[in-house]
Amino acid sequence: MTFHQAALVPALLCLFAVNSIAQTPPTAAPPAVPADLSPLYVVTYVEARPTARDEAAALLKSYRDASRTAAGNMRSVVVRSVGRPGQFVVAAAWKDKAAWDAHMAAAGTKEFR
């Protein structure tokens, strides 16, 4: 296990230690990322309606699996909250911003979003 992989797990556990999850309006654009950032870590919070929890879990796992095959992806994980089964954290490590940009421009990513 590399240092970056070992650092990701405790970071995710700390994220679930907080009592609230930041809410972002669905129309908000992702924040700007400096071009020279390497590796690039991306963390996304997802909250599903109670009636769509299992469907959301399946979709997020499918997205994770597709992300893992993308060029420049170092690691992708989906974590589901035990106490709140409708809340998920999607975390990924990318080689650099160019790899992230290519992933975001891919047809499959656009379709998922």
PDB file of N, CA and C in Angstrom:
ATOM      1  N   MET A   1       0.855  -1.174   0.000  1.00  0.00           N
ATOM      2  CA  MET A   1       0.000   0.000   0.000  1.00  0.00           C
ATOM      3  C   MET A   1       0.899   1.234   0.000  1.00  0.00           C
ATOM      4  N   THR A   2       0.637   2.140  -0.927  1.00  0.00           N
ATOM      5  CA  THR A   2       1.438   3.352  -1.012  1.00  0.00           C
ATOM      6  C   THR A   2       1.022   4.341   0.070  1.00  0.00           C
ATOM      7  N   PHE A   3       1.851   5.354   0.253  1.00  0.00           N
ATOM      8  CA  PHE A   3       1.546   6.393   1.235  1.00  0.00           C
ATOM      9  C   PHE A   3       0.215   7.056   0.917  1.00  0.00           C
ATOM     10  N   HIS A   4      -0.029   7.358  -0.373  1.00  0.00           N
ATOM     11  CA  HIS A   4      -1.268   8.045  -0.751  1.00  0.00           C
ATOM     12  C   HIS A   4      -2.488   7.173  -0.461  1.00  0.00           C
ATOM     13  N   GLN A   5      -2.381   5.864  -0.729  1.00  0.00           N
ATOM     14  CA  GLN A   5      -3.498   4.969  -0.447  1.00  0.00           C
ATOM     15  C   GLN A   5      -3.723   4.856   1.055  1.00  0.00           C
ATOM     16  N   ALA A   6      -2.648   4.759   1.821  1.00  0.00           N
ATOM     17  CA  ALA A   6      -2.765   4.645   3.273  1.00  0.00           C
ATOM     18  C   ALA A   6      -3.345   5.917   3.883  1.00  0.00           C
ATOM     19  N   ALA A   7      -3.078   7.052   3.281  1.00  0.00           N
ATOM     20  CA  ALA A   7      -3.585   8.323   3.805  1.00  0.00           C
ATOM     21  C   ALA A   7      -5.058   8.522   3.478  1.00  0.00           C
ATOM     22  N   LEU A   8      -5.555   7.883   2.418  1.00  0.00           N
ATOM     23  CA  LEU A   8      -6.931   8.089   1.985  1.00  0.00           C
ATOM     24  C   LEU A   8      -7.934   7.484   2.967  1.00  0.00           C
ATOM     25  N   VAL A   9      -7.673   6.296   3.486  1.00  0.00           N
ATOM     26  CA  VAL A   9      -8.620   5.619   4.370  1.00  0.00           C
ATOM     27  C   VAL A   9      -8.868   6.407   5.656  1.00  0.00           C
ATOM     28  N   PRO A  10      -7.829   6.835   6.400  1.00  0.00           N
ATOM     29  CA  PRO A  10      -8.108   7.634   7.607  1.00  0.00           C
ATOM     30  C   PRO A  10      -8.825   8.944   7.289  1.00  0.00           C
ATOM     31  N   ALA A  11      -8.511   9.524   6.140  1.00  0.00           N
ATOM     32  CA  ALA A  11      -9.179  10.772   5.764  1.00  0.00           C
ATOM     33  C   ALA A  11     -10.668  10.539   5.579  1.00  0.00           C
ATOM     34  N   LEU A  12     -11.040   9.425   4.951  1.00  0.00           N
ATOM     35  CA  LEU A  12     -12.458   9.117   4.764  1.00  0.00           C
ATOM     36  C   LEU A  12     -13.141   8.846   6.102  1.00  0.00           C
ATOM     37  N   LEU A  13     -12.459   8.161   6.991  1.00  0.00           N
ATOM     38  CA  LEU A  13     -13.041   7.902   8.308  1.00  0.00           C
ATOM     39  C   LEU A  13     -13.280   9.200   9.064  1.00  0.00           C
ATOM     40  N   CYS A  14     -12.374  10.152   8.934  1.00  0.00           N
ATOM     41  CA  CYS A  14     -12.547  11.454   9.584  1.00  0.00           C
ATOM     42  C   CYS A  14     -13.731  12.200   8.993  1.00  0.00           C
ATOM     43  N   LEU A  15     -13.950  12.038   7.691  1.00  0.00           N
ATOM     44  CA  LEU A  15     -15.074  12.715   7.051  1.00  0.00           C
ATOM     45  C   LEU A  15     -16.398  12.258   7.654  1.00  0.00           C
ATOM     46  N   PHE A  16     -16.492  10.968   7.998  1.00  0.00           N
ATOM     47  CA  PHE A  16     -17.728  10.463   8.565  1.00  0.00           C
ATOM     48  C   PHE A  16     -17.872  10.786  10.046  1.00  0.00           C
ATOM     49  N   ALA A  17     -16.819  11.291  10.670  1.00  0.00           N
ATOM     50  CA  ALA A  17     -16.887  11.648  12.084  1.00  0.00           C
ATOM     51  C   ALA A  17     -17.691  12.920  12.305  1.00  0.00           C
ATOM     52  N   VAL A  18     -17.817  13.736  11.295  1.00  0.00           N
ATOM     53  CA  VAL A  18     -18.589  14.966  11.440  1.00  0.00           C
ATOM     54  C   VAL A  18     -20.076  14.646  11.385  1.00  0.00           C
ATOM     55  N   ASN A  19     -20.883  15.497  11.975  1.00  0.00           N
ATOM     56  CA  ASN A  19     -22.314  15.231  12.054  1.00  0.00           C
ATOM     57  C   ASN A  19     -23.105  15.731  10.861  1.00  0.00           C
ATOM     58  N   SER A  20     -22.497  16.578  10.045  1.00  0.00           N
ATOM     59  CA  SER A  20     -23.245  17.097   8.913  1.00  0.00           C
ATOM     60  C   SER A  20     -22.425  16.973   7.649  1.00  0.00           C
ATOM     61  N   ILE A  21     -23.123  16.928   6.553  1.00  0.00           N
ATOM     62  CA  ILE A  21     -22.473  16.847   5.248  1.00  0.00           C
ATOM     63  C   ILE A  21     -22.791  18.140   4.507  1.00  0.00           C
ATOM     64  N   ALA A  22     -21.760  18.706   3.901  1.00  0.00           N
ATOM     65  CA  ALA A  22     -21.937  19.963   3.171  1.00  0.00           C
ATOM     66  C   ALA A  22     -22.933  19.754   2.034  1.00  0.00           C
ATOM     67  N   GLN A  23     -23.829  20.681   1.907  1.00  0.00           N
ATOM     68  CA  GLN A  23     -24.833  20.621   0.850  1.00  0.00           C
ATOM     69  C   GLN A  23     -24.447  21.581  -0.265  1.00  0.00           C
ATOM     70  N   THR A  24     -24.409  21.102  -1.476  1.00  0.00           N
ATOM     71  CA  THR A  24     -24.090  21.929  -2.629  1.00  0.00           C
ATOM     72  C   THR A  24     -25.277  21.904  -3.576  1.00  0.00           C
ATOM     73  N   PRO A  25     -25.724  23.068  -4.035  1.00  0.00           N
ATOM     74  CA  PRO A  25     -26.830  23.073  -4.986  1.00  0.00           C
ATOM     75  C   PRO A  25     -26.461  22.270  -6.229  1.00  0.00           C
ATOM     76  N   PRO A  26     -27.416  21.527  -6.809  1.00  0.00           N
ATOM     77  CA  PRO A  26     -27.104  20.688  -7.961  1.00  0.00           C
ATOM     78  C   PRO A  26     -26.592  21.464  -9.171  1.00  0.00           C
ATOM     79  N   THR A  27     -26.853  22.763  -9.247  1.00  0.00           N
ATOM     80  CA  THR A  27     -26.407  23.548 -10.396  1.00  0.00           C
ATOM     81  C   THR A  27     -25.029  24.157 -10.190  1.00  0.00           C
ATOM     82  N   ALA A  28     -24.450  23.984  -9.017  1.00  0.00           N
ATOM     83  CA  ALA A  28     -23.146  24.593  -8.737  1.00  0.00           C
ATOM     84  C   ALA A  28     -22.045  23.893  -9.528  1.00  0.00           C
ATOM     85  N   ALA A  29     -21.137  24.680 -10.085  1.00  0.00           N
ATOM     86  CA  ALA A  29     -19.999  24.128 -10.820  1.00  0.00           C
ATOM     87  C   ALA A  29     -18.920  23.720  -9.828  1.00  0.00           C
ATOM     88  N   PRO A  30     -18.131  22.692 -10.174  1.00  0.00           N
ATOM     89  CA  PRO A  30     -17.035  22.318  -9.276  1.00  0.00           C
ATOM     90  C   PRO A  30     -16.047  23.466  -9.136  1.00  0.00           C
ATOM     91  N   PRO A  31     -15.373  23.561  -8.002  1.00  0.00           N
ATOM     92  CA  PRO A  31     -14.401  24.645  -7.824  1.00  0.00           C
ATOM     93  C   PRO A  31     -13.228  24.498  -8.785  1.00  0.00           C
ATOM     94  N   ALA A  32     -12.589  25.618  -9.098  1.00  0.00           N
ATOM     95  CA  ALA A  32     -11.431  25.599  -9.995  1.00  0.00           C
ATOM     96  C   ALA A  32     -10.281  24.849  -9.327  1.00  0.00           C
ATOM     97  N   VAL A  33      -9.542  24.097 -10.131  1.00  0.00           N
ATOM     98  CA  VAL A  33      -8.421  23.299  -9.632  1.00  0.00           C
ATOM     99  C   VAL A  33      -7.145  23.809 -10.285  1.00  0.00           C
ATOM    100  N   PRO A  34      -6.104  24.098  -9.503  1.00  0.00           N
ATOM    101  CA  PRO A  34      -4.837  24.532 -10.101  1.00  0.00           C
ATOM    102  C   PRO A  34      -4.296  23.467 -11.055  1.00  0.00           C
ATOM    103  N   ALA A  35      -3.735  23.892 -12.181  1.00  0.00           N
ATOM    104  CA  ALA A  35      -3.263  22.966 -13.208  1.00  0.00           C
ATOM    105  C   ALA A  35      -2.066  22.140 -12.761  1.00  0.00           C
ATOM    106  N   ASP A  36      -1.291  22.626 -11.809  1.00  0.00           N
ATOM    107  CA  ASP A  36      -0.065  21.928 -11.417  1.00  0.00           C
ATOM    108  C   ASP A  36      -0.245  21.002 -10.211  1.00  0.00           C
ATOM    109  N   LEU A  37      -1.464  20.737  -9.805  1.00  0.00           N
ATOM    110  CA  LEU A  37      -1.720  19.902  -8.644  1.00  0.00           C
ATOM    111  C   LEU A  37      -1.547  18.426  -8.999  1.00  0.00           C
ATOM    112  N   SER A  38      -0.669  17.729  -8.288  1.00  0.00           N
ATOM    113  CA  SER A  38      -0.421  16.327  -8.590  1.00  0.00           C
ATOM    114  C   SER A  38       0.056  15.609  -7.334  1.00  0.00           C
ATOM    115  N   PRO A  39      -0.541  14.504  -6.926  1.00  0.00           N
ATOM    116  CA  PRO A  39      -1.785  13.959  -7.452  1.00  0.00           C
ATOM    117  C   PRO A  39      -2.972  14.813  -7.014  1.00  0.00           C
ATOM    118  N   LEU A  40      -4.083  14.607  -7.669  1.00  0.00           N
ATOM    119  CA  LEU A  40      -5.302  15.360  -7.395  1.00  0.00           C
ATOM    120  C   LEU A  40      -6.289  14.440  -6.682  1.00  0.00           C
ATOM    121  N   TYR A  41      -6.762  14.861  -5.515  1.00  0.00           N
ATOM    122  CA  TYR A  41      -7.751  14.095  -4.761  1.00  0.00           C
ATOM    123  C   TYR A  41      -9.100  14.788  -4.898  1.00  0.00           C
ATOM    124  N   VAL A  42     -10.118  14.007  -5.248  1.00  0.00           N
ATOM    125  CA  VAL A  42     -11.463  14.546  -5.435  1.00  0.00           C
ATOM    126  C   VAL A  42     -12.408  13.785  -4.510  1.00  0.00           C
ATOM    127  N   VAL A  43     -13.155  14.531  -3.685  1.00  0.00           N
ATOM    128  CA  VAL A  43     -14.116  13.922  -2.767  1.00  0.00           C
ATOM    129  C   VAL A  43     -15.480  14.539  -3.040  1.00  0.00           C
ATOM    130  N   THR A  44     -16.471  13.675  -3.246  1.00  0.00           N
ATOM    131  CA  THR A  44     -17.826  14.124  -3.540  1.00  0.00           C
ATOM    132  C   THR A  44     -18.784  13.482  -2.540  1.00  0.00           C
ATOM    133  N   TYR A  45     -19.696  14.275  -2.021  1.00  0.00           N
ATOM    134  CA  TYR A  45     -20.711  13.781  -1.099  1.00  0.00           C
ATOM    135  C   TYR A  45     -22.014  13.605  -1.862  1.00  0.00           C
ATOM    136  N   VAL A  46     -22.686  12.483  -1.622  1.00  0.00           N
ATOM    137  CA  VAL A  46     -23.952  12.192  -2.298  1.00  0.00           C
ATOM    138  C   VAL A  46     -24.964  11.782  -1.237  1.00  0.00           C
ATOM    139  N   GLU A  47     -26.163  12.355  -1.329  1.00  0.00           N
ATOM    140  CA  GLU A  47     -27.241  11.942  -0.436  1.00  0.00           C
ATOM    141  C   GLU A  47     -28.425  11.516  -1.290  1.00  0.00           C
ATOM    142  N   ALA A  48     -28.873  10.284  -1.090  1.00  0.00           N
ATOM    143  CA  ALA A  48     -29.980   9.728  -1.868  1.00  0.00           C
ATOM    144  C   ALA A  48     -31.269   9.769  -1.053  1.00  0.00           C
ATOM    145  N   ARG A  49     -32.361   9.868  -1.753  1.00  0.00           N
ATOM    146  CA  ARG A  49     -33.664   9.793  -1.089  1.00  0.00           C
ATOM    147  C   ARG A  49     -33.818   8.398  -0.486  1.00  0.00           C
ATOM    148  N   PRO A  50     -34.575   8.281   0.592  1.00  0.00           N
ATOM    149  CA  PRO A  50     -34.739   6.963   1.225  1.00  0.00           C
ATOM    150  C   PRO A  50     -35.250   5.886   0.267  1.00  0.00           C
ATOM    151  N   THR A  51     -36.088   6.268  -0.676  1.00  0.00           N
ATOM    152  CA  THR A  51     -36.632   5.283  -1.616  1.00  0.00           C
ATOM    153  C   THR A  51     -35.647   4.909  -2.722  1.00  0.00           C
ATOM    154  N   ALA A  52     -34.520   5.617  -2.809  1.00  0.00           N
ATOM    155  CA  ALA A  52     -33.564   5.368  -3.890  1.00  0.00           C
ATOM    156  C   ALA A  52     -32.182   4.962  -3.383  1.00  0.00           C
ATOM    157  N   ARG A  53     -32.075   4.582  -2.126  1.00  0.00           N
ATOM    158  CA  ARG A  53     -30.763   4.256  -1.538  1.00  0.00           C
ATOM    159  C   ARG A  53     -30.038   3.137  -2.279  1.00  0.00           C
ATOM    160  N   ASP A  54     -30.739   2.036  -2.510  1.00  0.00           N
ATOM    161  CA  ASP A  54     -30.090   0.887  -3.146  1.00  0.00           C
ATOM    162  C   ASP A  54     -29.744   1.174  -4.601  1.00  0.00           C
ATOM    163  N   GLU A  55     -30.622   1.885  -5.292  1.00  0.00           N
ATOM    164  CA  GLU A  55     -30.333   2.271  -6.677  1.00  0.00           C
ATOM    165  C   GLU A  55     -29.123   3.204  -6.727  1.00  0.00           C
ATOM    166  N   ALA A  56     -29.052   4.147  -5.798  1.00  0.00           N
ATOM    167  CA  ALA A  56     -27.905   5.060  -5.740  1.00  0.00           C
ATOM    168  C   ALA A  56     -26.621   4.287  -5.472  1.00  0.00           C
ATOM    169  N   ALA A  57     -26.665   3.323  -4.559  1.00  0.00           N
ATOM    170  CA  ALA A  57     -25.478   2.518  -4.249  1.00  0.00           C
ATOM    171  C   ALA A  57     -25.001   1.775  -5.493  1.00  0.00           C
ATOM    172  N   ALA A  58     -25.921   1.192  -6.239  1.00  0.00           N
ATOM    173  CA  ALA A  58     -25.550   0.456  -7.454  1.00  0.00           C
ATOM    174  C   ALA A  58     -24.954   1.391  -8.506  1.00  0.00           C
ATOM    175  N   LEU A  59     -25.560   2.563  -8.688  1.00  0.00           N
ATOM    176  CA  LEU A  59     -25.042   3.524  -9.668  1.00  0.00           C
ATOM    177  C   LEU A  59     -23.654   4.025  -9.281  1.00  0.00           C
ATOM    178  N   LEU A  60     -23.465   4.321  -8.001  1.00  0.00           N
ATOM    179  CA  LEU A  60     -22.162   4.816  -7.547  1.00  0.00           C
ATOM    180  C   LEU A  60     -21.083   3.744  -7.667  1.00  0.00           C
ATOM    181  N   LYS A  61     -21.428   2.500  -7.402  1.00  0.00           N
ATOM    182  CA  LYS A  61     -20.458   1.411  -7.569  1.00  0.00           C
ATOM    183  C   LYS A  61     -20.092   1.243  -9.043  1.00  0.00           C
ATOM    184  N   SER A  62     -21.077   1.387  -9.919  1.00  0.00           N
ATOM    185  CA  SER A  62     -20.811   1.311 -11.358  1.00  0.00           C
ATOM    186  C   SER A  62     -19.887   2.448 -11.793  1.00  0.00           C
ATOM    187  N   TYR A  63     -20.143   3.638 -11.283  1.00  0.00           N
ATOM    188  CA  TYR A  63     -19.291   4.793 -11.581  1.00  0.00           C
ATOM    189  C   TYR A  63     -17.875   4.559 -11.064  1.00  0.00           C
ATOM    190  N   ARG A  64     -17.767   4.039  -9.841  1.00  0.00           N
ATOM    191  CA  ARG A  64     -16.454   3.735  -9.263  1.00  0.00           C
ATOM    192  C   ARG A  64     -15.688   2.744 -10.133  1.00  0.00           C
ATOM    193  N   ASP A  65     -16.362   1.683 -10.563  1.00  0.00           N
ATOM    194  CA  ASP A  65     -15.700   0.670 -11.385  1.00  0.00           C
ATOM    195  C   ASP A  65     -15.231   1.251 -12.718  1.00  0.00           C
ATOM    196  N   ALA A  66     -16.053   2.103 -13.328  1.00  0.00           N
ATOM    197  CA  ALA A  66     -15.664   2.739 -14.589  1.00  0.00           C
ATOM    198  C   ALA A  66     -14.501   3.700 -14.369  1.00  0.00           C
ATOM    199  N   SER A  67     -14.527   4.434 -13.261  1.00  0.00           N
ATOM    200  CA  SER A  67     -13.443   5.377 -12.961  1.00  0.00           C
ATOM    201  C   SER A  67     -12.116   4.658 -12.774  1.00  0.00           C
ATOM    202  N   ARG A  68     -12.166   3.483 -12.184  1.00  0.00           N
ATOM    203  CA  ARG A  68     -10.933   2.723 -11.943  1.00  0.00           C
ATOM    204  C   ARG A  68     -10.229   2.326 -13.233  1.00  0.00           C
ATOM    205  N   THR A  69     -10.967   2.243 -14.329  1.00  0.00           N
ATOM    206  CA  THR A  69     -10.356   1.863 -15.608  1.00  0.00           C
ATOM    207  C   THR A  69      -9.869   3.071 -16.396  1.00  0.00           C
ATOM    208  N   ALA A  70     -10.180   4.270 -15.944  1.00  0.00           N
ATOM    209  CA  ALA A  70      -9.793   5.492 -16.660  1.00  0.00           C
ATOM    210  C   ALA A  70      -8.290   5.736 -16.537  1.00  0.00           C
ATOM    211  N   ALA A  71      -7.711   6.249 -17.605  1.00  0.00           N
ATOM    212  CA  ALA A  71      -6.282   6.581 -17.599  1.00  0.00           C
ATOM    213  C   ALA A  71      -6.011   7.638 -16.531  1.00  0.00           C
ATOM    214  N   GLY A  72      -4.992   7.416 -15.739  1.00  0.00           N
ATOM    215  CA  GLY A  72      -4.610   8.386 -14.719  1.00  0.00           C
ATOM    216  C   GLY A  72      -5.288   8.202 -13.380  1.00  0.00           C
ATOM    217  N   ASN A  73      -6.246   7.252 -13.276  1.00  0.00           N
ATOM    218  CA  ASN A  73      -6.892   7.012 -11.990  1.00  0.00           C
ATOM    219  C   ASN A  73      -5.977   6.165 -11.125  1.00  0.00           C
ATOM    220  N   MET A  74      -5.682   6.668  -9.936  1.00  0.00           N
ATOM    221  CA  MET A  74      -4.816   5.951  -9.001  1.00  0.00           C
ATOM    222  C   MET A  74      -5.632   5.126  -8.008  1.00  0.00           C
ATOM    223  N   ARG A  75      -6.833   5.624  -7.685  1.00  0.00           N
ATOM    224  CA  ARG A  75      -7.695   4.919  -6.733  1.00  0.00           C
ATOM    225  C   ARG A  75      -9.070   5.574  -6.747  1.00  0.00           C
ATOM    226  N   SER A  76     -10.113   4.748  -6.664  1.00  0.00           N
ATOM    227  CA  SER A  76     -11.488   5.230  -6.548  1.00  0.00           C
ATOM    228  C   SER A  76     -12.221   4.360  -5.542  1.00  0.00           C
ATOM    229  N   VAL A  77     -12.916   5.005  -4.611  1.00  0.00           N
ATOM    230  CA  VAL A  77     -13.679   4.276  -3.604  1.00  0.00           C
ATOM    231  C   VAL A  77     -15.035   4.938  -3.402  1.00  0.00           C
ATOM    232  N   VAL A  78     -16.006   4.127  -2.999  1.00  0.00           N
ATOM    233  CA  VAL A  78     -17.318   4.624  -2.591  1.00  0.00           C
ATOM    234  C   VAL A  78     -17.547   4.098  -1.184  1.00  0.00           C
ATOM    235  N   VAL A  79     -17.880   4.990  -0.265  1.00  0.00           N
ATOM    236  CA  VAL A  79     -18.122   4.619   1.125  1.00  0.00           C
ATOM    237  C   VAL A  79     -19.556   5.008   1.468  1.00  0.00           C
ATOM    238  N   ARG A  80     -20.277   4.065   2.074  1.00  0.00           N
ATOM    239  CA  ARG A  80     -21.661   4.312   2.479  1.00  0.00           C
ATOM    240  C   ARG A  80     -21.707   4.464   3.993  1.00  0.00           C
ATOM    241  N   SER A  81     -22.410   5.474   4.461  1.00  0.00           N
ATOM    242  CA  SER A  81     -22.537   5.707   5.896  1.00  0.00           C
ATOM    243  C   SER A  81     -23.343   4.583   6.544  1.00  0.00           C
ATOM    244  N   VAL A  82     -22.860   4.083   7.665  1.00  0.00           N
ATOM    245  CA  VAL A  82     -23.569   3.029   8.383  1.00  0.00           C
ATOM    246  C   VAL A  82     -24.799   3.607   9.078  1.00  0.00           C
ATOM    247  N   GLY A  83     -24.646   4.751   9.700  1.00  0.00           N
ATOM    248  CA  GLY A  83     -25.744   5.364  10.444  1.00  0.00           C
ATOM    249  C   GLY A  83     -26.787   6.032   9.567  1.00  0.00           C
ATOM    250  N   ARG A  84     -26.386   6.432   8.387  1.00  0.00           N
ATOM    251  CA  ARG A  84     -27.285   7.101   7.440  1.00  0.00           C
ATOM    252  C   ARG A  84     -27.090   6.448   6.075  1.00  0.00           C
ATOM    253  N   PRO A  85     -27.793   5.353   5.797  1.00  0.00           N
ATOM    254  CA  PRO A  85     -27.526   4.560   4.598  1.00  0.00           C
ATOM    255  C   PRO A  85     -27.806   5.266   3.271  1.00  0.00           C
ATOM    256  N   GLY A  86     -28.368   6.444   3.302  1.00  0.00           N
ATOM    257  CA  GLY A  86     -28.581   7.203   2.075  1.00  0.00           C
ATOM    258  C   GLY A  86     -27.443   8.155   1.761  1.00  0.00           C
ATOM    259  N   GLN A  87     -26.427   8.201   2.633  1.00  0.00           N
ATOM    260  CA  GLN A  87     -25.297   9.112   2.423  1.00  0.00           C
ATOM    261  C   GLN A  87     -24.065   8.332   1.976  1.00  0.00           C
ATOM    262  N   PHE A  88     -23.403   8.889   0.954  1.00  0.00           N
ATOM    263  CA  PHE A  88     -22.233   8.253   0.366  1.00  0.00           C
ATOM    264  C   PHE A  88     -21.115   9.277   0.214  1.00  0.00           C
ATOM    265  N   VAL A  89     -19.889   8.784   0.228  1.00  0.00           N
ATOM    266  CA  VAL A  89     -18.724   9.591  -0.119  1.00  0.00           C
ATOM    267  C   VAL A  89     -18.033   8.871  -1.271  1.00  0.00           C
ATOM    268  N   VAL A  90     -17.791   9.608  -2.348  1.00  0.00           N
ATOM    269  CA  VAL A  90     -17.047   9.085  -3.489  1.00  0.00           C
ATOM    270  C   VAL A  90     -15.703   9.800  -3.470  1.00  0.00           C
ATOM    271  N   ALA A  91     -14.623   9.041  -3.350  1.00  0.00           N
ATOM    272  CA  ALA A  91     -13.281   9.629  -3.293  1.00  0.00           C
ATOM    273  C   ALA A  91     -12.419   9.001  -4.375  1.00  0.00           C
ATOM    274  N   ALA A  92     -11.629   9.843  -5.028  1.00  0.00           N
ATOM    275  CA  ALA A  92     -10.742   9.352  -6.085  1.00  0.00           C
ATOM    276  C   ALA A  92      -9.427  10.108  -6.047  1.00  0.00           C
ATOM    277  N   ALA A  93      -8.383   9.416  -6.425  1.00  0.00           N
ATOM    278  CA  ALA A  93      -7.061  10.022  -6.571  1.00  0.00           C
ATOM    279  C   ALA A  93      -6.690   9.925  -8.047  1.00  0.00           C
ATOM    280  N   TRP A  94      -6.300  11.056  -8.621  1.00  0.00           N
ATOM    281  CA  TRP A  94      -5.937  11.129 -10.035  1.00  0.00           C
ATOM    282  C   TRP A  94      -4.478  11.539 -10.165  1.00  0.00           C
ATOM    283  N   LYS A  95      -3.831  11.027 -11.189  1.00  0.00           N
ATOM    284  CA  LYS A  95      -2.408  11.296 -11.418  1.00  0.00           C
ATOM    285  C   LYS A  95      -2.132  12.789 -11.463  1.00  0.00           C
ATOM    286  N   ASP A  96      -2.998  13.524 -12.145  1.00  0.00           N
ATOM    287  CA  ASP A  96      -2.848  14.971 -12.266  1.00  0.00           C
ATOM    288  C   ASP A  96      -4.163  15.568 -12.754  1.00  0.00           C
ATOM    289  N   LYS A  97      -4.200  16.880 -12.895  1.00  0.00           N
ATOM    290  CA  LYS A  97      -5.420  17.563 -13.331  1.00  0.00           C
ATOM    291  C   LYS A  97      -5.813  17.162 -14.742  1.00  0.00           C
ATOM    292  N   ALA A  98      -4.829  16.910 -15.600  1.00  0.00           N
ATOM    293  CA  ALA A  98      -5.130  16.504 -16.979  1.00  0.00           C
ATOM    294  C   ALA A  98      -5.911  15.182 -16.997  1.00  0.00           C
ATOM    295  N   ALA A  99      -5.544  14.249 -16.137  1.00  0.00           N
ATOM    296  CA  ALA A  99      -6.262  12.972 -16.058  1.00  0.00           C
ATOM    297  C   ALA A  99      -7.692  13.197 -15.566  1.00  0.00           C
ATOM    298  N   TRP A 100      -7.851  14.066 -14.580  1.00  0.00           N
ATOM    299  CA  TRP A 100      -9.186  14.402 -14.058  1.00  0.00           C
ATOM    300  C   TRP A 100     -10.025  15.076 -15.141  1.00  0.00           C
ATOM    301  N   ASP A 101      -9.434  16.036 -15.859  1.00  0.00           N
ATOM    302  CA  ASP A 101     -10.156  16.730 -16.929  1.00  0.00           C
ATOM    303  C   ASP A 101     -10.607  15.751 -18.008  1.00  0.00           C
ATOM    304  N   ALA A 102      -9.737  14.809 -18.376  1.00  0.00           N
ATOM    305  CA  ALA A 102     -10.096  13.810 -19.387  1.00  0.00           C
ATOM    306  C   ALA A 102     -11.248  12.938 -18.886  1.00  0.00           C
ATOM    307  N   HIS A 103     -11.207  12.576 -17.624  1.00  0.00           N
ATOM    308  CA  HIS A 103     -12.289  11.781 -17.031  1.00  0.00           C
ATOM    309  C   HIS A 103     -13.607  12.558 -17.058  1.00  0.00           C
ATOM    310  N   MET A 104     -13.553  13.832 -16.690  1.00  0.00           N
ATOM    311  CA  MET A 104     -14.769  14.650 -16.672  1.00  0.00           C
ATOM    312  C   MET A 104     -15.331  14.885 -18.069  1.00  0.00           C
ATOM    313  N   ALA A 105     -14.466  14.864 -19.091  1.00  0.00           N
ATOM    314  CA  ALA A 105     -14.904  15.078 -20.472  1.00  0.00           C
ATOM    315  C   ALA A 105     -15.401  13.794 -21.132  1.00  0.00           C
ATOM    316  N   ALA A 106     -15.156  12.649 -20.517  1.00  0.00           N
ATOM    317  CA  ALA A 106     -15.556  11.365 -21.103  1.00  0.00           C
ATOM    318  C   ALA A 106     -17.077  11.256 -21.176  1.00  0.00           C
ATOM    319  N   ALA A 107     -17.545  10.609 -22.221  1.00  0.00           N
ATOM    320  CA  ALA A 107     -18.986  10.471 -22.438  1.00  0.00           C
ATOM    321  C   ALA A 107     -19.673   9.765 -21.268  1.00  0.00           C
ATOM    322  N   GLY A 108     -19.059   8.721 -20.731  1.00  0.00           N
ATOM    323  CA  GLY A 108     -19.661   7.988 -19.614  1.00  0.00           C
ATOM    324  C   GLY A 108     -19.814   8.837 -18.369  1.00  0.00           C
ATOM    325  N   THR A 109     -18.836   9.687 -18.108  1.00  0.00           N
ATOM    326  CA  THR A 109     -18.908  10.572 -16.943  1.00  0.00           C
ATOM    327  C   THR A 109     -20.013  11.600 -17.135  1.00  0.00           C
ATOM    328  N   LYS A 110     -20.092  12.161 -18.329  1.00  0.00           N
ATOM    329  CA  LYS A 110     -21.150  13.148 -18.607  1.00  0.00           C
ATOM    330  C   LYS A 110     -22.529  12.509 -18.470  1.00  0.00           C
ATOM    331  N   GLU A 111     -22.666  11.285 -18.946  1.00  0.00           N
ATOM    332  CA  GLU A 111     -23.952  10.590 -18.848  1.00  0.00           C
ATOM    333  C   GLU A 111     -24.317  10.335 -17.384  1.00  0.00           C
ATOM    334  N   PHE A 112     -23.330   9.950 -16.585  1.00  0.00           N
ATOM    335  CA  PHE A 112     -23.583   9.689 -15.170  1.00  0.00           C
ATOM    336  C   PHE A 112     -24.023  10.951 -14.448  1.00  0.00           C
ATOM    337  N   ARG A 113     -23.353  12.058 -14.709  1.00  0.00           N
ATOM    338  CA  ARG A 113     -23.659  13.316 -14.031  1.00  0.00           C
ATOM    339  C   ARG A 113     -25.034  13.789 -14.426  1.00  0.00           C
TER     340      ARG A 113
END
